Each structure stands twice: as C-alpha cells, then as structure tokens.
Amino acid sequence: CLPSGVVHVSMSTISPPLALRLAHAHQAAGQGFVSAPVFGRPDVAEAGRLWVVVAGQPGDVEKCRPVVEALSAGYTVVGEQPFLANIVKLAGNFALASAIETLAEAFALVRKSGVHEAAFLEVIAKGVPWSRVYEGYGAAIAAERFEPAGFSLALGLKDMRLALQVADAAAVPMPLLSVIRDQLLQAWAQGEGERDWSVLGAIAAKRAGIGGRE
Amino acid sequence: CLPSGVVHVSMSTISPPLALRLAHAHQAAGQGFVSAPVFGRPDVAEAGRLWVVVAGQPGDVEKCRPVVEALSAGYTVVGEQPFLANIVKLAGNFALASAIETLAEAFALVRKSGVHEAAFLEVIAKGVPWSRVYEGYGAAIAAERFEPAGFSLALGLKDMRLALQVADAAAVPMPLLSVIRDQLLQAWAQGEGERDWSVLGAIAAKRAGIGGRE
C-alpha cells in the first residue's frame, strides 16, 4: 500500500473509466494520481524521445514533471482530470490505426492495378509531407478555419468518386474509402462544397451535436 | 492540333479511363502521352518543390524529364502505361482525405470529452512523427513484413474497442473508427492477433483476392 501524499503516475494505455476509478481511489487515500500515457515505440523510449500526454491536478503534475522530462522529448498537459490523457492517447492510437488501414487499402489498390509496391512506397513516403499535413489540417480543424479553400471539398469528392471507380473496376474493396466518400458527400449536401475539404472537421463536430467554437 | 512526334504531358488529376483514352488517341496520331500528376499545393509548386508521379513509355518519359525536374523536388516513375500515374495520384489523395477525416473525428471526440483543441493539436502535431509512420508502415506493408510485432494487432484492437466505448459514452459518431475496428476484428478472427497491426495490409490484399507477394 502506498503512503498518503504520494503521486501514482500511470503511463499505460488504460481505459478512461479505469483512470477515473483510480483517481477516485487515490483521492480517497490522500494520494495523487496522474495519467501520463506516451507516444513512441520501445526504441524511442530507450532514446528518451517519447511524447508524454499528461493530465492530473496541477500540484500532482508538478511533482512528477522531473520524471516526465527525463523520459521525453516533450509533453502536453491536456487537463486536470487524469482520464482526459487516456482519451487523448486513444484518439492518437485511432489516428495511427487509421493511417495503417489507409496504407493497407491504398497498397491493395495500386498493386492490383499494376503498380509495383516499391514505386508506390516512394510516392507515399517522399511525395507527401505528412507531418505538415497533420499539423496544417489539425490547425484548420482546431480553429474551424476552412476558408479560403486550399483544396475544395467538391474537388476532393470528385477524386474520391474516381478512386472508387478504379477500386470497383479492379475489384478492390476499400471500406475506409467508401466511408470517406460518404462524409464528403454529406458535407457537400450540406452546402460546404466550396470550402476547404478540412471542413470535414465541422461536419464531424455537427454530427456529435457540438457546434462552432464561438 | 499537335504535330506528330510531340509528347503531351498531362499534370492534372484526371480519371484513369480518360488517361487511357488520351494515350490511345495520341498513339494513333503518332504522338506521345505522359501522365504526370503532382503532390503539393500552389505554394509548393511556386517553390519548385512538387513531387511528380510519372507514367508513360520510356522514350516519352525521357523527353519530358527536364520539365519535370525543373518543377519538382523529385519524381517517381510508376509504370509505362500513363493511367497508372493517375491511379497512384488518386490513391495518394485518398490517403490525404483519410488523414483529414481521421483528424475530424478525433477532434470531435476529444473536444466533446473536455480536452481543449489546442492541447490535442500539440499532441497530434508534435507527439507523432507522421512521416516516419507512413514510411515505416508503408515499407512493412510493401514487403509484407509483419513480424516481429512492434505493436500487436490484438493490442490495437483493444485500444479501438476502448476508443469506441469513449465515443459511445460521449455520443460522438466516428464512422472511420467503426470501420477500422471491423478490419482489426477481421484480422484477429483470421488468426493475425499476434502479428504487427500493419498486418491490415495483408488483410486488405486478401480481401481483394491478391495473395502474398511470393
């Protein structure tokens, strides 16, 4: 049993409800609880270059800051309730899984169409500045800034329709692509065709019943 | 009308069937046709830093190489039939649309759960080395190299189930996440749970009726 006054720092990807229970249990025992899940594989951890997502009461977070800093390239405090860090970690892992399934479908499409996988790998690895893509579109969605359009949603919808035609002709099921076409179609139907295709961010928020940030 | 012997270089994102028709028409007229769609927005183009996806007959490609090199940071030749470049461009735009819809759903989830969008933006922009993610998982899928597992599919499935529970509790529809869970579940049901979660690449290929590369 931990003595009172200590802070338990949990760096695992546990469920938000479990983090909530742990926070309550530690509070009842006069202890602190900080959720601090990490991004980075074991080799990144060994090099002390993890990114840590931290949530907890400010005093508790302050106490464990030296440990977090020693392990990481940097960290982000996402809230005062520990479970919020676990939600952010799950959202990040969703983004990673999404990138993998996207690559899975894209490679199946181009391979079956006759493109050598090494050629497509070069395009996908060197042709698109992915970090700037996530940062740029992330910033646009965070700020709900969809004008002027760098690439209009109507053009994006056109391209996804063409991609689906190719997939259909080559008999390559692409479940992610089908869903994305539907999201673009919904945004287009709701009058968002001329805004930047990152307006999908506003559509997802609207679906969830949350309006603009204003 | 173009004289015979010239090469028409098309850099637009046109449909593969249109590229096929153009290739035939130019061939009938004794002319060359090269598809060379680009990745990069107007500011990237102005800086001469586009990435060009090139396909065409080797002699035709050779003729237009000086133009492509002047415009770009680099280029990849993906095949001898021009329409293959258009398929690769559509696959790349699918990957971009997928990144946007992923961010859209992830921001809706964390915002509605009580995380400030600026905090999540920092995690997503700085916490994950996206270019290495696409290059690394792309290479694994291209080579069908899913062992040893850096992160097992079973663990990925666990996390996506947790994310769906959070989304359900917060009433945030996440259509992409639902599809991704199903793909992971399919892979797990087919006995791939202990391999790396990039084994989704093998599942997508199997769905399309293309087996291993061997």
GROMACS .gro file of C-alpha atoms in nm:
model
  428
    1CYS     CA    1   0.000   0.000   0.000
    2LEU     CA    2   0.124   0.347  -0.092
    3PRO     CA    3   0.162   0.602   0.188
    4SER     CA    4  -0.054   0.911   0.175
    5GLY     CA    5   0.086   1.215  -0.002
    6VAL     CA    6   0.250   1.021  -0.287
    7VAL     CA    7   0.158   1.053  -0.653
    8HIS     CA    8   0.092   0.748  -0.871
    9VAL     CA    9   0.192   0.813  -1.233
   10SER     CA   10   0.026   0.572  -1.475
   11MET     CA   11   0.189   0.561  -1.820
   12SER     CA   12  -0.012   0.268  -1.961
   13THR     CA   13  -0.287   0.291  -2.220
   14ILE     CA   14  -0.567   0.205  -1.979
   15SER     CA   15  -0.935   0.278  -2.028
   16PRO     CA   16  -1.067   0.621  -1.926
   17PRO     CA   17  -1.321   0.464  -1.682
   18LEU     CA   18  -1.036   0.276  -1.510
   19ALA     CA   19  -0.838   0.601  -1.485
   20LEU     CA   20  -1.142   0.766  -1.329
   21ARG     CA   21  -1.173   0.486  -1.069
   22LEU     CA   22  -0.802   0.503  -0.989
   23ALA     CA   23  -0.820   0.880  -0.947
   24HIS     CA   24  -1.109   0.845  -0.701
   25ALA     CA   25  -0.938   0.564  -0.507
   26HIS     CA   26  -0.614   0.759  -0.472
   27GLN     CA   27  -0.801   1.074  -0.373
   28ALA     CA   28  -0.985   0.880  -0.101
   29ALA     CA   29  -0.646   0.757   0.027
   30GLY     CA   30  -0.499   1.106   0.032
   31GLN     CA   31  -0.279   1.030  -0.268
   32GLY     CA   32  -0.235   1.186  -0.609
   33PHE     CA   33  -0.297   1.022  -0.947
   34VAL     CA   34  -0.158   1.140  -1.280
   35SER     CA   35  -0.227   0.978  -1.616
   36ALA     CA   36   0.074   1.006  -1.846
   37PRO     CA   37   0.045   0.770  -2.146
   38VAL     CA   38   0.316   0.801  -2.410
   39PHE     CA   39   0.361   0.805  -2.785
   40GLY     CA   40   0.667   0.620  -2.913
   41ARG     CA   41   0.785   0.264  -2.959
   42PRO     CA   42   1.044   0.097  -2.734
   43ASP     CA   43   1.340   0.229  -2.939
   44VAL     CA   44   1.206   0.583  -2.899
   45ALA     CA   45   1.164   0.525  -2.526
   46GLU     CA   46   1.523   0.399  -2.496
   47ALA     CA   47   1.643   0.718  -2.662
   48GLY     CA   48   1.437   0.926  -2.414
   49ARG     CA   49   1.240   1.076  -2.703
   50LEU     CA   50   0.881   0.983  -2.610
   51TRP     CA   51   0.598   1.235  -2.621
   52VAL     CA   52   0.401   1.223  -2.297
   53VAL     CA   53   0.033   1.318  -2.263
   54VAL     CA   54  -0.022   1.435  -1.907
   55ALA     CA   55  -0.341   1.500  -1.708
   56GLY     CA   56  -0.390   1.549  -1.335
   57GLN     CA   57  -0.426   1.807  -1.061
   58PRO     CA   58  -0.166   2.084  -1.110
   59GLY     CA   59   0.019   2.006  -0.784
   60ASP     CA   60   0.044   1.637  -0.872
   61VAL     CA   61   0.157   1.715  -1.226
   62GLU     CA   62   0.424   1.948  -1.092
   63LYS     CA   63   0.560   1.672  -0.864
   64CYS     CA   64   0.611   1.423  -1.146
   65ARG     CA   65   0.743   1.675  -1.400
   66PRO     CA   66   1.113   1.583  -1.348
   67VAL     CA   67   1.036   1.215  -1.429
   68VAL     CA   68   0.834   1.304  -1.738
   69GLU     CA   69   1.102   1.542  -1.863
   70ALA     CA   70   1.377   1.285  -1.815
   71LEU     CA   71   1.191   1.033  -2.033
   72SER     CA   72   1.065   1.251  -2.311
   73ALA     CA   73   1.126   1.485  -2.598
   74GLY     CA   74   0.834   1.685  -2.464
   75TYR     CA   75   0.491   1.661  -2.306
   76THR     CA   76   0.149   1.817  -2.325
   77VAL     CA   77  -0.079   1.877  -2.027
   78VAL     CA   78  -0.431   1.813  -2.157
   79GLY     CA   79  -0.642   1.868  -1.847
   80GLU     CA   80  -0.683   1.832  -1.471
   81GLN     CA   81  -0.886   1.510  -1.475
   82PRO     CA   82  -0.643   1.219  -1.533
   83PHE     CA   83  -0.879   1.024  -1.765
   84LEU     CA   84  -0.854   1.303  -2.025
   85ALA     CA   85  -0.496   1.194  -2.102
   86ASN     CA   86  -0.621   0.841  -2.167
   87ILE     CA   87  -0.885   0.972  -2.407
   88VAL     CA   88  -0.620   1.171  -2.595
   89LYS     CA   89  -0.396   0.862  -2.612
   90LEU     CA   90  -0.682   0.654  -2.755
   91ALA     CA   91  -0.760   0.928  -3.008
   92GLY     CA   92  -0.393   0.925  -3.111
   93ASN     CA   93  -0.388   0.547  -3.148
   94PHE     CA   94  -0.704   0.574  -3.358
   95ALA     CA   95  -0.512   0.812  -3.587
   96LEU     CA   96  -0.226   0.561  -3.614
   97ALA     CA   97  -0.462   0.271  -3.689
   98SER     CA   98  -0.633   0.487  -3.948
   99ALA     CA   99  -0.302   0.560  -4.122
  100ILE     CA  100  -0.227   0.186  -4.133
  101GLU     CA  101  -0.566   0.085  -4.273
  102THR     CA  102  -0.536   0.368  -4.527
  103LEU     CA  103  -0.198   0.236  -4.643
  104ALA     CA  104  -0.340  -0.118  -4.647
  105GLU     CA  105  -0.623  -0.020  -4.881
  106ALA     CA  106  -0.406   0.208  -5.097
  107PHE     CA  107  -0.138  -0.059  -5.148
  108ALA     CA  108  -0.403  -0.318  -5.238
  109LEU     CA  109  -0.547  -0.075  -5.495
  110VAL     CA  110  -0.224   0.019  -5.668
  111ARG     CA  111  -0.073  -0.332  -5.656
  112LYS     CA  112  -0.380  -0.489  -5.812
  113SER     CA  113  -0.384  -0.211  -6.072
  114GLY     CA  114  -0.031  -0.298  -6.180
  115VAL     CA  115   0.190  -0.053  -5.991
  116HIS     CA  116   0.495  -0.201  -5.819
  117GLU     CA  117   0.476  -0.158  -5.441
  118ALA     CA  118   0.826  -0.009  -5.428
  119ALA     CA  119   0.718   0.273  -5.660
  120PHE     CA  120   0.409   0.350  -5.455
  121LEU     CA  121   0.612   0.336  -5.135
  122GLU     CA  122   0.843   0.603  -5.272
  123VAL     CA  123   0.549   0.829  -5.361
  124ILE     CA  124   0.376   0.786  -5.026
  125ALA     CA  125   0.699   0.824  -4.825
  126LYS     CA  126   0.860   1.110  -5.018
  127GLY     CA  127   0.575   1.269  -5.210
  128VAL     CA  128   0.363   1.387  -4.918
  129PRO     CA  129   0.497   1.587  -4.620
  130TRP     CA  130   0.285   1.400  -4.367
  131SER     CA  131   0.389   1.591  -4.057
  132ARG     CA  132   0.290   1.918  -4.223
  133VAL     CA  133  -0.037   1.757  -4.340
  134TYR     CA  134  -0.140   1.663  -3.985
  135GLU     CA  135  -0.019   1.990  -3.839
  136GLY     CA  136  -0.182   2.203  -4.109
  137TYR     CA  137  -0.518   2.026  -4.125
  138GLY     CA  138  -0.515   1.981  -3.749
  139ALA     CA  139  -0.471   2.356  -3.702
  140ALA     CA  140  -0.750   2.430  -3.951
  141ILE     CA  141  -0.991   2.192  -3.775
  142ALA     CA  142  -0.892   2.317  -3.427
  143ALA     CA  143  -0.956   2.678  -3.531
  144GLU     CA  144  -1.251   2.589  -3.760
  145ARG     CA  145  -1.081   2.784  -4.037
  146PHE     CA  146  -1.199   2.638  -4.370
  147GLU     CA  147  -1.165   2.942  -4.597
  148PRO     CA  148  -1.001   3.022  -4.829
  149ALA     CA  149  -1.001   2.668  -4.965
  150GLY     CA  150  -0.656   2.532  -5.042
  151PHE     CA  151  -0.837   2.236  -5.199
  152SER     CA  152  -1.214   2.248  -5.218
  153LEU     CA  153  -1.434   1.976  -5.077
  154ALA     CA  154  -1.608   1.948  -5.416
  155LEU     CA  155  -1.274   1.860  -5.580
  156GLY     CA  156  -1.198   1.612  -5.302
  157LEU     CA  157  -1.535   1.446  -5.355
  158LYS     CA  158  -1.464   1.423  -5.729
  159ASP     CA  159  -1.133   1.248  -5.660
  160MET     CA  160  -1.281   1.001  -5.412
  161ARG     CA  161  -1.552   0.915  -5.667
  162LEU     CA  162  -1.282   0.848  -5.926
  163ALA     CA  163  -1.085   0.639  -5.676
  164LEU     CA  164  -1.395   0.432  -5.601
  165GLN     CA  165  -1.448   0.374  -5.974
  166VAL     CA  166  -1.091   0.246  -6.004
  167ALA     CA  167  -1.135   0.028  -5.695
  168ASP     CA  168  -1.459  -0.111  -5.834
  169ALA     CA  169  -1.308  -0.182  -6.176
  170ALA     CA  170  -1.011  -0.361  -6.016
  171ALA     CA  171  -1.232  -0.541  -5.760
  172VAL     CA  172  -1.053  -0.396  -5.456
  173PRO     CA  173  -1.284  -0.348  -5.156
  174MET     CA  174  -1.188  -0.023  -4.979
  175PRO     CA  175  -1.415   0.017  -4.675
  176LEU     CA  176  -1.237   0.328  -4.546
  177LEU     CA  177  -1.261   0.499  -4.883
  178SER     CA  178  -1.635   0.423  -4.901
  179VAL     CA  179  -1.691   0.586  -4.563
  180ILE     CA  180  -1.481   0.889  -4.654
  181ARG     CA  181  -1.681   0.938  -4.975
  182ASP     CA  182  -1.998   0.938  -4.763
  183GLN     CA  183  -1.857   1.201  -4.526
  184LEU     CA  184  -1.757   1.422  -4.819
  185LEU     CA  185  -2.098   1.369  -4.976
  186GLN     CA  186  -2.269   1.470  -4.651
  187ALA     CA  187  -2.060   1.788  -4.629
  188TRP     CA  188  -2.130   1.867  -4.995
  189ALA     CA  189  -2.504   1.806  -4.948
  190GLN     CA  190  -2.498   2.049  -4.655
  191GLY     CA  191  -2.359   2.325  -4.874
  192GLU     CA  192  -1.990   2.300  -4.785
  193GLY     CA  193  -1.863   2.215  -5.136
  194GLU     CA  194  -1.663   2.533  -5.194
  195ARG     CA  195  -1.488   2.536  -4.855
  196ASP     CA  196  -1.161   2.354  -4.790
  197TRP     CA  197  -1.203   1.978  -4.759
  198SER     CA  198  -1.087   2.002  -4.396
  199VAL     CA  199  -1.444   2.127  -4.335
  200LEU     CA  200  -1.498   1.756  -4.260
  201GLY     CA  201  -1.393   1.871  -3.913
  202ALA     CA  202  -1.705   2.086  -3.882
  203ILE     CA  203  -1.923   1.804  -4.013
  204ALA     CA  204  -1.786   1.559  -3.754
  205ALA     CA  205  -1.850   1.816  -3.479
  206LYS     CA  206  -2.203   1.881  -3.606
  207ARG     CA  207  -2.273   1.505  -3.611
  208ALA     CA  208  -2.167   1.493  -3.244
  209GLY     CA  209  -2.403   1.777  -3.157
  210ILE     CA  210  -2.126   2.027  -3.091
  211GLY     CA  211  -2.146   2.344  -3.292
  212GLY     CA  212  -1.883   2.603  -3.376
  213ARG     CA  213  -1.633   2.707  -3.112
  214GLU     CA  214  -1.787   3.051  -3.082
  215CYS     CA  215  -0.373   2.004  -8.347
  216LEU     CA  216  -0.034   1.884  -8.222
  217PRO     CA  217   0.221   1.773  -8.484
  218SER     CA  218   0.333   1.410  -8.476
  219GLY     CA  219   0.633   1.323  -8.265
  220VAL     CA  220   0.548   1.555  -7.975
  221VAL     CA  221   0.475   1.441  -7.623
  222HIS     CA  222   0.170   1.565  -7.434
  223VAL     CA  223   0.240   1.582  -7.059
  224SER     CA  224  -0.080   1.588  -6.851
  225MET     CA  225  -0.029   1.701  -6.492
  226SER     CA  226  -0.397   1.717  -6.393
  227THR     CA  227  -0.577   1.473  -6.165
  228ILE     CA  228  -0.786   1.320  -6.442
  229SER     CA  229  -0.959   0.983  -6.431
  230PRO     CA  230  -0.758   0.675  -6.529
  231PRO     CA  231  -1.009   0.587  -6.807
  232LEU     CA  232  -0.962   0.936  -6.958
  233ALA     CA  233  -0.584   0.893  -6.939
  234LEU     CA  234  -0.622   0.561  -7.121
  235ARG     CA  235  -0.830   0.725  -7.399
  236LEU     CA  236  -0.581   1.010  -7.434
  237ALA     CA  237  -0.291   0.764  -7.455
  238HIS     CA  238  -0.467   0.575  -7.736
  239ALA     CA  239  -0.559   0.892  -7.923
  240HIS     CA  240  -0.204   1.028  -7.909
  241GLN     CA  241  -0.061   0.693  -8.013
  242ALA     CA  242  -0.294   0.685  -8.314
  243ALA     CA  243  -0.169   1.033  -8.409
  244GLY     CA  244   0.197   0.931  -8.379
  245GLN     CA  245   0.236   1.134  -8.058
  246GLY     CA  246   0.345   1.053  -7.705
  247PHE     CA  247   0.140   1.086  -7.387
  248VAL     CA  248   0.278   1.104  -7.035
  249SER     CA  249   0.069   1.130  -6.718
  250ALA     CA  250   0.248   1.335  -6.454
  251PRO     CA  251   0.010   1.441  -6.173
  252VAL     CA  252   0.168   1.619  -5.878
  253PHE     CA  253   0.155   1.632  -5.500
  254GLY     CA  254   0.181   1.979  -5.349
  255ARG     CA  255  -0.030   2.288  -5.312
  256PRO     CA  256   0.022   2.609  -5.515
  257ASP     CA  257   0.283   2.748  -5.270
  258VAL     CA  258   0.484   2.425  -5.303
  259ALA     CA  259   0.455   2.449  -5.681
  260GLU     CA  260   0.580   2.810  -5.677
  261ALA     CA  261   0.883   2.698  -5.479
  262GLY     CA  262   0.950   2.422  -5.737
  263ARG     CA  263   0.913   2.156  -5.465
  264LEU     CA  264   0.633   1.940  -5.604
  265TRP     CA  265   0.658   1.561  -5.610
  266VAL     CA  266   0.566   1.431  -5.956
  267VAL     CA  267   0.418   1.087  -6.026
  268VAL     CA  268   0.519   0.991  -6.381
  269ALA     CA  269   0.398   0.712  -6.611
  270GLY     CA  270   0.450   0.665  -6.981
  271GLN     CA  271   0.660   0.495  -7.244
  272PRO     CA  272   1.031   0.524  -7.150
  273GLY     CA  273   1.121   0.733  -7.457
  274ASP     CA  274   0.837   0.977  -7.387
  275VAL     CA  275   0.925   0.998  -7.018
  276GLU     CA  276   1.287   1.072  -7.108
  277LYS     CA  277   1.178   1.360  -7.333
  278CYS     CA  278   0.982   1.537  -7.061
  279ARG     CA  279   1.230   1.473  -6.780
  280PRO     CA  280   1.390   1.823  -6.794
  281VAL     CA  281   1.047   1.984  -6.745
  282VAL     CA  282   0.957   1.753  -6.456
  283GLU     CA  283   1.293   1.809  -6.286
  284ALA     CA  284   1.264   2.187  -6.315
  285LEU     CA  285   0.927   2.184  -6.137
  286SER     CA  286   0.991   1.934  -5.863
  287ALA     CA  287   1.177   1.820  -5.557
  288GLY     CA  288   1.171   1.475  -5.713
  289TYR     CA  289   0.964   1.233  -5.912
  290THR     CA  290   0.873   0.865  -5.923
  291VAL     CA  291   0.815   0.667  -6.241
  292VAL     CA  292   0.536   0.424  -6.157
  293GLY     CA  293   0.484   0.242  -6.486
  294GLU     CA  294   0.477   0.253  -6.866
  295GLN     CA  295   0.101   0.293  -6.903
  296PRO     CA  296   0.015   0.659  -6.835
  297PHE     CA  297  -0.309   0.583  -6.644
  298LEU     CA  298  -0.107   0.415  -6.367
  299ALA     CA  299   0.018   0.758  -6.255
  300ASN     CA  300  -0.342   0.874  -6.225
  301ILE     CA  301  -0.429   0.573  -6.010
  302VAL     CA  302  -0.133   0.647  -5.781
  303LYS     CA  303  -0.241   1.012  -5.757
  304LEU     CA  304  -0.595   0.909  -5.659
  305ALA     CA  305  -0.458   0.663  -5.402
  306GLY     CA  306  -0.248   0.946  -5.256
  307ASN     CA  307  -0.545   1.183  -5.242
  308PHE     CA  308  -0.741   0.907  -5.068
  309ALA     CA  309  -0.465   0.897  -4.805
  310LEU     CA  310  -0.490   1.274  -4.760
  311ALA     CA  311  -0.870   1.265  -4.730
  312SER     CA  312  -0.836   0.982  -4.480
  313ALA     CA  313  -0.596   1.187  -4.265
  314ILE     CA  314  -0.845   1.477  -4.268
  315GLU     CA  315  -1.148   1.265  -4.174
  316THR     CA  316  -0.938   1.099  -3.903
  317LEU     CA  317  -0.849   1.439  -3.756
  318ALA     CA  318  -1.212   1.547  -3.789
  319GLU     CA  319  -1.336   1.251  -3.583
  320ALA     CA  320  -1.051   1.267  -3.330
  321PHE     CA  321  -1.102   1.640  -3.264
  322ALA     CA  322  -1.478   1.587  -3.221
  323LEU     CA  323  -1.407   1.309  -2.969
  324VAL     CA  324  -1.154   1.496  -2.754
  325ARG     CA  325  -1.337   1.831  -2.769
  326LYS     CA  326  -1.666   1.679  -2.660
  327SER     CA  327  -1.480   1.488  -2.384
  328GLY     CA  328  -1.345   1.814  -2.242
  329VAL     CA  329  -0.995   1.846  -2.390
  330HIS     CA  330  -0.908   2.187  -2.532
  331GLU     CA  331  -0.842   2.166  -2.907
  332ALA     CA  332  -0.508   2.349  -2.871
  333ALA     CA  333  -0.380   2.077  -2.638
  334PHE     CA  334  -0.485   1.798  -2.873
  335LEU     CA  335  -0.334   1.985  -3.167
  336GLU     CA  336   0.001   1.993  -2.988
  337VAL     CA  337  -0.012   1.617  -2.922
  338ILE     CA  338  -0.112   1.527  -3.276
  339ALA     CA  339   0.137   1.770  -3.437
  340LYS     CA  340   0.438   1.708  -3.211
  341GLY     CA  341   0.368   1.373  -3.044
  342VAL     CA  342   0.363   1.152  -3.352
  343PRO     CA  343   0.638   1.151  -3.620
  344TRP     CA  344   0.391   1.115  -3.907
  345SER     CA  345   0.640   1.096  -4.192
  346ARG     CA  346   0.815   0.805  -4.019
  347VAL     CA  347   0.477   0.642  -3.951
  348TYR     CA  348   0.381   0.640  -4.320
  349GLU     CA  349   0.729   0.541  -4.433
  350GLY     CA  350   0.765   0.265  -4.173
  351TYR     CA  351   0.420   0.110  -4.204
  352GLY     CA  352   0.431   0.163  -4.581
  353ALA     CA  353   0.755  -0.032  -4.601
  354ALA     CA  354   0.615  -0.311  -4.381
  355ILE     CA  355   0.303  -0.342  -4.597
  356ALA     CA  356   0.501  -0.322  -4.925
  357ALA     CA  357   0.734  -0.600  -4.808
  358GLU     CA  358   0.458  -0.790  -4.620
  359ARG     CA  359   0.683  -0.794  -4.316
  360PHE     CA  360   0.458  -0.816  -4.008
  361GLU     CA  361   0.691  -0.989  -3.761
  362PRO     CA  362   0.827  -0.924  -3.507
  363ALA     CA  363   0.532  -0.713  -3.392
  364GLY     CA  364   0.626  -0.361  -3.283
  365PHE     CA  365   0.265  -0.331  -3.163
  366SER     CA  366   0.043  -0.634  -3.189
  367LEU     CA  367  -0.289  -0.632  -3.370
  368ALA     CA  368  -0.456  -0.769  -3.056
  369LEU     CA  369  -0.341  -0.462  -2.861
  370GLY     CA  370  -0.457  -0.234  -3.141
  371LEU     CA  371  -0.798  -0.399  -3.138
  372LYS     CA  372  -0.817  -0.350  -2.759
  373ASP     CA  373  -0.745   0.022  -2.798
  374MET     CA  374  -1.000   0.072  -3.075
  375ARG     CA  375  -1.263  -0.101  -2.861
  376LEU     CA  376  -1.179   0.138  -2.575
  377ALA     CA  377  -1.195   0.435  -2.811
  378LEU     CA  378  -1.537   0.324  -2.934
  379GLN     CA  379  -1.659   0.298  -2.574
  380VAL     CA  380  -1.545   0.655  -2.510
  381ALA     CA  381  -1.708   0.773  -2.833
  382ASP     CA  382  -2.029   0.596  -2.742
  383ALA     CA  383  -2.033   0.741  -2.389
  384ALA     CA  384  -1.974   1.093  -2.523
  385ALA     CA  385  -2.220   1.048  -2.814
  386VAL     CA  386  -1.963   1.114  -3.085
  387PRO     CA  387  -2.030   0.920  -3.407
  388MET     CA  388  -1.695   0.804  -3.554
  389PRO     CA  389  -1.767   0.619  -3.878
  390LEU     CA  390  -1.400   0.574  -3.968
  391LEU     CA  391  -1.318   0.429  -3.627
  392SER     CA  392  -1.608   0.182  -3.657
  393VAL     CA  393  -1.476   0.057  -3.991
  394ILE     CA  394  -1.121   0.028  -3.858
  395ARG     CA  395  -1.242  -0.177  -3.562
  396ASP     CA  396  -1.409  -0.413  -3.808
  397GLN     CA  397  -1.089  -0.453  -4.012
  398LEU     CA  398  -0.889  -0.529  -3.696
  399LEU     CA  399  -1.158  -0.772  -3.584
  400GLN     CA  400  -1.146  -0.949  -3.921
  401ALA     CA  401  -0.767  -0.980  -3.899
  402TRP     CA  402  -0.790  -1.104  -3.541
  403ALA     CA  403  -1.059  -1.359  -3.634
  404GLN     CA  404  -0.831  -1.486  -3.911
  405GLY     CA  405  -0.556  -1.560  -3.661
  406GLU     CA  406  -0.340  -1.249  -3.708
  407GLY     CA  407  -0.370  -1.117  -3.349
  408GLU     CA  408  -0.006  -1.160  -3.251
  409ARG     CA  409   0.143  -1.007  -3.566
  410ASP     CA  410   0.209  -0.634  -3.602
  411TRP     CA  411  -0.109  -0.433  -3.660
  412SER     CA  412   0.024  -0.336  -4.004
  413VAL     CA  413  -0.089  -0.689  -4.100
  414LEU     CA  414  -0.404  -0.498  -4.201
  415GLY     CA  415  -0.210  -0.467  -4.527
  416ALA     CA  416  -0.227  -0.844  -4.581
  417ILE     CA  417  -0.597  -0.846  -4.492
  418ALA     CA  418  -0.675  -0.572  -4.748
  419ALA     CA  419  -0.481  -0.765  -5.013
  420LYS     CA  420  -0.660  -1.089  -4.926
  421ARG     CA  421  -0.998  -0.912  -4.949
  422ALA     CA  422  -0.900  -0.801  -5.300
  423GLY     CA  423  -0.810  -1.155  -5.399
  424ILE     CA  424  -0.438  -1.089  -5.420
  425GLY     CA  425  -0.224  -1.314  -5.207
  426GLY     CA  426   0.126  -1.269  -5.072
  427ARG     CA  427   0.392  -1.125  -5.299
  428GLU     CA  428   0.571  -1.460  -5.321
   0.00000   0.00000   0.00000
